[in-house]
Short mmCIF file of C-alpha atoms in Angstrom, two decimals:
data_model
loop_
_atom_site.label_atom_id
_atom_site.label_comp_id
_atom_site.label_asym_id
_atom_site.label_seq_id
_atom_site.Cartn_x
_atom_site.Cartn_y
_atom_site.Cartn_z
CA MET A 1 102.28 113.24 109.81
CA ARG A 2 102.00 116.02 106.35
CA ILE A 3 100.23 114.45 103.26
CA LEU A 4 99.45 116.01 100.16
CA PHE A 5 97.22 114.59 97.83
CA LEU A 6 96.82 115.71 94.40
CA GLY A 7 93.86 115.50 92.05
CA ASP A 8 92.89 113.56 89.05
CA VAL A 9 96.27 114.17 86.76
CA MET A 10 94.71 115.37 83.39
CA GLY A 11 96.76 114.06 80.12
CA ARG A 12 100.04 115.32 79.37
CA ALA A 13 99.83 118.66 80.81
CA GLY A 14 99.14 117.06 84.39
CA ARG A 15 101.50 114.82 83.95
CA GLN A 16 104.06 117.45 83.02
CA ALA A 17 103.06 119.60 86.69
CA VAL A 18 103.54 116.75 88.41
CA THR A 19 107.25 116.28 86.89
CA ASP A 20 107.73 119.79 87.21
CA ARG A 21 106.65 120.99 90.50
CA LEU A 22 106.03 117.93 92.98
CA PRO A 23 110.24 117.42 93.60
CA GLY A 24 109.81 120.94 95.26
CA LEU A 25 107.01 120.88 96.98
CA ARG A 26 108.21 117.37 98.84
CA THR A 27 111.01 119.47 100.06
CA ASP A 28 109.65 123.13 100.36
CA TRP A 29 106.43 121.29 102.43
CA ARG A 30 108.48 119.15 103.91
CA LEU A 31 105.78 116.39 103.10
CA ASP A 32 105.69 113.31 104.64
CA ALA A 33 103.86 111.03 102.33
CA VAL A 34 102.14 112.56 98.65
CA VAL A 35 99.08 110.67 96.91
CA VAL A 36 97.90 111.45 93.66
CA ASN A 37 94.98 110.04 91.48
CA GLY A 38 96.16 108.98 88.34
CA GLU A 39 92.73 108.33 86.60
CA ASN A 40 93.23 110.32 83.39
CA ALA A 41 97.08 110.73 82.93
CA SER A 42 97.11 109.09 79.85
CA SER A 43 95.12 111.14 77.52
CA GLY A 44 92.13 111.54 80.17
CA ARG A 45 91.24 107.54 80.12
CA GLY A 46 93.14 105.83 82.92
CA LEU A 47 97.32 105.10 83.15
CA ASN A 48 99.74 103.05 81.95
CA ALA A 49 102.47 101.43 83.66
CA ALA A 50 105.25 103.60 82.11
CA GLN A 51 103.12 107.04 83.37
CA ALA A 52 103.12 105.51 87.06
CA ALA A 53 106.17 105.04 86.70
CA ASN A 54 106.80 108.82 85.73
CA LEU A 55 104.74 109.75 89.04
CA PHE A 56 106.69 107.52 91.67
CA GLU A 57 110.12 108.74 89.76
CA ALA A 58 108.25 112.59 90.54
CA GLY A 59 107.76 111.91 94.30
CA ALA A 60 104.14 110.49 94.67
CA ASP A 61 104.55 107.24 97.09
CA VAL A 62 100.53 105.85 95.60
CA VAL A 63 99.11 106.48 93.29
CA THR A 64 95.16 105.77 92.77
CA LEU A 65 92.74 105.29 90.23
CA GLY A 66 88.95 105.30 89.60
CA ASP A 67 86.46 104.27 87.08
CA HIS A 68 89.02 104.07 84.08
CA ALA A 69 91.06 102.03 85.88
CA PHE A 70 91.83 99.61 83.75
CA ASP A 71 91.07 101.43 80.10
CA GLN A 72 95.11 101.22 79.65
CA LYS A 73 95.61 97.56 79.10
CA ASP A 74 98.81 96.88 80.65
CA MET A 75 97.27 98.46 83.84
CA ALA A 76 95.92 94.80 84.69
CA ARG A 77 99.99 93.53 84.65
CA ALA A 78 101.25 96.78 86.31
CA ILE A 79 98.74 96.75 89.68
CA GLU A 80 99.32 93.51 90.37
CA ASP A 81 103.24 93.90 89.87
CA ASP A 82 103.48 97.35 91.69
CA PRO A 83 102.00 97.47 95.01
CA ARG A 84 102.32 101.10 95.10
CA ILE A 85 98.66 101.25 92.90
CA LEU A 86 95.56 101.10 94.19
CA ARG A 87 92.05 100.49 92.23
CA PRO A 88 89.08 100.99 94.17
CA VAL A 89 87.71 98.75 96.48
CA ASN A 90 84.09 98.17 95.56
CA TYR A 91 85.21 96.92 92.35
CA ALA A 92 84.18 93.58 91.80
CA LYS A 93 86.51 90.77 93.65
CA SER A 94 87.74 89.01 90.72
CA ALA A 95 89.84 92.82 89.61
CA PRO A 96 93.51 92.70 89.50
CA GLY A 97 94.94 94.72 92.33
CA ARG A 98 93.85 95.72 95.61
CA GLY A 99 91.60 98.89 96.90
CA ALA A 100 93.44 99.77 100.20
CA ARG A 101 96.97 98.46 101.29
CA ILE A 102 99.05 99.97 104.28
CA TYR A 103 102.25 101.86 103.39
CA GLU A 104 105.19 102.16 105.62
CA ILE A 105 106.83 105.55 104.58
CA GLY A 106 109.75 106.97 106.44
CA GLY A 107 108.99 104.66 109.77
CA ARG A 108 105.31 105.79 109.50
CA LYS A 109 102.12 103.75 108.73
CA LEU A 110 99.50 105.18 105.93
CA LEU A 111 96.31 103.40 104.72
CA VAL A 112 95.36 104.53 101.99
CA ALA A 113 92.10 103.42 99.87
CA GLN A 114 90.06 104.29 96.83
CA VAL A 115 86.42 103.90 96.95
CA LEU A 116 83.85 104.22 93.88
CA GLY A 117 80.55 106.39 94.16
CA ARG A 118 77.50 104.82 92.57
CA VAL A 119 75.06 107.86 91.72
CA PHE A 120 74.92 109.35 88.34
CA MET A 121 77.86 107.21 87.50
CA SER A 122 78.15 105.20 84.30
CA ARG A 123 77.54 101.85 85.58
CA GLN A 124 76.26 100.17 88.94
CA TYR A 125 79.46 99.03 91.36
CA ASP A 126 78.89 97.98 94.85
CA ASP A 127 78.14 99.35 97.84
CA PRO A 128 81.06 101.65 99.03
CA PHE A 129 80.10 102.65 102.29
CA ALA A 130 80.26 98.92 103.83
CA PRO A 131 83.87 97.83 102.10
CA VAL A 132 85.03 101.35 103.84
CA ASP A 133 83.33 100.84 107.03
CA THR A 134 85.18 96.77 107.14
CA ILE A 135 88.41 99.04 106.37
CA LEU A 136 88.49 101.37 109.41
CA LYS A 137 87.15 98.52 111.52
CA GLY A 138 90.02 96.69 110.95
CA GLN A 139 92.69 99.62 112.20
CA THR A 140 92.46 101.80 115.30
CA LEU A 141 93.53 105.50 113.86
CA GLY A 142 96.62 106.65 115.63
CA ARG A 143 98.09 103.21 117.23
CA THR A 144 98.13 100.59 114.30
CA VAL A 145 97.91 103.46 111.51
CA ASP A 146 99.39 106.12 111.82
CA ALA A 147 96.79 107.64 109.05
CA ILE A 148 94.30 106.95 106.56
CA LEU A 149 93.52 108.85 103.32
CA ILE A 150 90.39 107.54 101.73
CA ASP A 151 89.91 109.03 97.60
CA MET A 152 86.41 108.46 96.99
CA HIS A 153 85.99 108.93 93.33
CA CYS A 154 82.50 109.83 92.19
CA GLU A 155 79.92 112.01 90.57
CA ALA A 156 77.44 113.11 93.29
CA THR A 157 78.75 115.99 95.64
CA SER A 158 76.26 114.44 97.98
CA GLU A 159 77.77 110.93 98.02
CA LYS A 160 81.20 112.67 98.57
CA MET A 161 80.41 114.32 101.23
CA ALA A 162 78.06 111.56 103.20
CA MET A 163 81.40 109.38 103.45
CA GLY A 164 83.07 112.45 104.58
CA HIS A 165 80.47 112.04 107.43
CA PHE A 166 80.79 108.58 107.65
CA CYS A 167 84.51 107.88 108.38
CA ASP A 168 84.68 111.58 110.60
CA GLY A 169 86.70 110.61 113.47
CA ARG A 170 87.96 107.42 112.18
CA ALA A 171 89.95 108.94 109.26
CA SER A 172 92.67 111.23 109.01
CA VAL A 173 91.47 112.06 105.51
CA VAL A 174 88.63 111.84 103.07
CA VAL A 175 89.21 113.61 99.97
CA GLY A 176 86.83 113.50 96.61
CA THR A 177 87.77 113.37 92.84
CA HIS A 178 86.46 112.20 89.37
CA THR A 179 84.89 115.71 88.69
CA HIS A 180 87.76 117.69 87.69
CA VAL A 181 86.90 120.80 89.46
CA PRO A 182 88.14 121.68 93.13
CA THR A 183 85.36 122.88 95.77
CA ALA A 184 86.41 125.67 97.99
CA ASP A 185 84.80 123.37 101.18
CA ALA A 186 88.42 122.05 102.52
CA CYS A 187 87.93 121.87 106.21
CA ILE A 188 88.15 119.58 109.14
CA LEU A 189 85.42 117.79 110.22
CA PRO A 190 83.57 117.58 113.89
CA GLY A 191 85.31 114.54 114.75
CA GLY A 192 88.51 115.29 113.36
CA THR A 193 88.16 114.42 109.73
CA ALA A 194 89.81 116.44 106.86
CA TYR A 195 87.59 116.91 104.63
CA GLN A 196 87.27 118.50 100.88
CA THR A 197 84.19 117.03 98.21
CA ASP A 198 86.59 117.21 95.02
CA ALA A 199 90.27 118.20 95.20
CA GLY A 200 90.54 119.41 91.42
CA MET A 201 92.66 118.36 88.44
CA CYS A 202 96.19 117.97 87.94
CA GLY A 203 95.00 120.09 84.54
CA ASP A 204 94.49 122.75 82.29
CA TYR A 205 92.06 125.00 82.89
CA ASP A 206 91.34 126.35 79.92
CA SER A 207 89.45 123.70 78.59
CA VAL A 208 86.24 121.72 79.06
CA ILE A 209 86.97 119.67 82.75
CA GLY A 210 90.47 119.19 80.80
CA MET A 211 89.50 118.37 77.30
CA GLN A 212 89.96 121.02 74.62
CA LYS A 213 86.91 123.40 74.36
CA ALA A 214 85.92 123.09 70.58
CA GLU A 215 84.71 119.12 70.80
CA PRO A 216 82.56 119.32 74.17
CA LEU A 217 80.98 122.74 72.97
CA ARG A 218 80.55 121.32 69.69
CA ARG A 219 78.34 118.21 71.53
CA PHE A 220 76.19 120.54 74.13
CA VAL A 221 75.62 123.44 71.17
CA VAL A 222 74.40 120.89 68.38
CA GLY A 223 73.67 117.20 70.05
CA MET A 224 75.79 115.89 67.99
CA PRO A 225 79.79 114.44 68.00
CA LYS A 226 82.44 114.65 65.17
CA ASP A 227 85.66 114.30 66.07
CA ARG A 228 87.40 112.58 69.99
CA PHE A 229 87.59 114.32 73.04
CA GLU A 230 91.48 115.77 73.49
CA PRO A 231 93.11 116.98 76.54
CA ALA A 232 94.13 120.26 76.63
CA THR A 233 97.80 121.27 76.42
CA GLY A 234 97.99 124.31 78.06
CA GLU A 235 99.81 125.32 81.25
CA ALA A 236 98.24 123.08 84.19
CA THR A 237 97.71 124.15 87.85
CA LEU A 238 98.55 121.55 90.59
CA CYS A 239 95.24 121.08 92.39
CA GLY A 240 94.93 119.27 95.73
CA LEU A 241 94.89 119.22 99.47
CA PHE A 242 97.58 119.28 102.47
CA VAL A 243 96.72 117.94 105.48
CA GLU A 244 98.59 117.38 108.68
CA THR A 245 97.67 115.16 111.49
CA ASP A 246 97.90 114.78 114.86
CA ASP A 247 100.78 112.37 115.89
CA THR A 248 98.95 111.28 118.85
CA THR A 249 95.52 110.60 117.41
CA GLY A 250 95.61 110.93 114.08
CA LEU A 251 93.26 113.25 112.81
CA ALA A 252 93.49 116.69 111.08
CA SER A 253 95.13 119.35 112.71
CA HIS A 254 95.11 121.55 109.76
CA VAL A 255 94.17 120.74 106.35
CA ALA A 256 94.40 123.54 103.24
CA GLN A 257 93.69 124.01 99.81
CA VAL A 258 96.82 123.27 97.20
CA ARG A 259 96.31 125.22 93.79
CA VAL A 260 99.69 126.03 92.42
CA GLY A 261 100.43 126.79 88.52
CA GLY A 262 98.79 127.50 85.71
CA ARG A 263 95.06 129.78 85.14
CA LEU A 264 93.80 129.08 88.91
CA GLY A 265 94.31 131.41 91.84
CA GLN A 266 97.40 129.80 93.86
CA SER A 267 96.66 128.42 97.47
CA ALA A 268 99.44 126.85 99.35
CA PRO A 269 99.62 125.75 103.05
#
């Protein structure tokens, strides 16, 4: 399978980049599946139902969320109505929606799961490793499913790396989200799992992690808030990870960072 994962969609600039560029990338790169993290699409805090529909219309097959999953009130209903939207699997069991599903896309089965880390996060969540282990033990990569993608949404690079090695040989892809900066460590781990610590954001990089610079700078310099954080609105860079899997084993055979448009150096499969 040829899979594209796109990192956190940040505000209107990020949504516009996905809308403008993803349809062409699906064709040009002959993509079988596209997974998009929509965690910050709504002014940097969550995702609403209309914006989710726009991401699907642009070519996303699955949209993952994160710690801001239910910041937009209508998402609690939308995630129940649309199985293509996933919240973290280690949220409380009473939370709406699900954190992992198997999707049949073009006759192939892709398991997608999202999980939240705990290190340096604003509130404690359940252990991320136990539910991922249960999910992976329930499937046989290359037999019951063609590919498995894990979106590890967390702050600490060490925790993301630990999850990558924990899943090595059992998942096709483990990719980090949340910190909005693409890391330069895309690779295939020894057991055959594609890995990147953070895919980066789909947003304007003339910013402070996607926000207009003035207010974050003020808070760092003087230690006092004055205005709300507002998403930057310049041309966004589409950031993510491209992975091609082996048809027999379901493990990764090729991995490449993706950076398209905007200010960052460009990179494509």
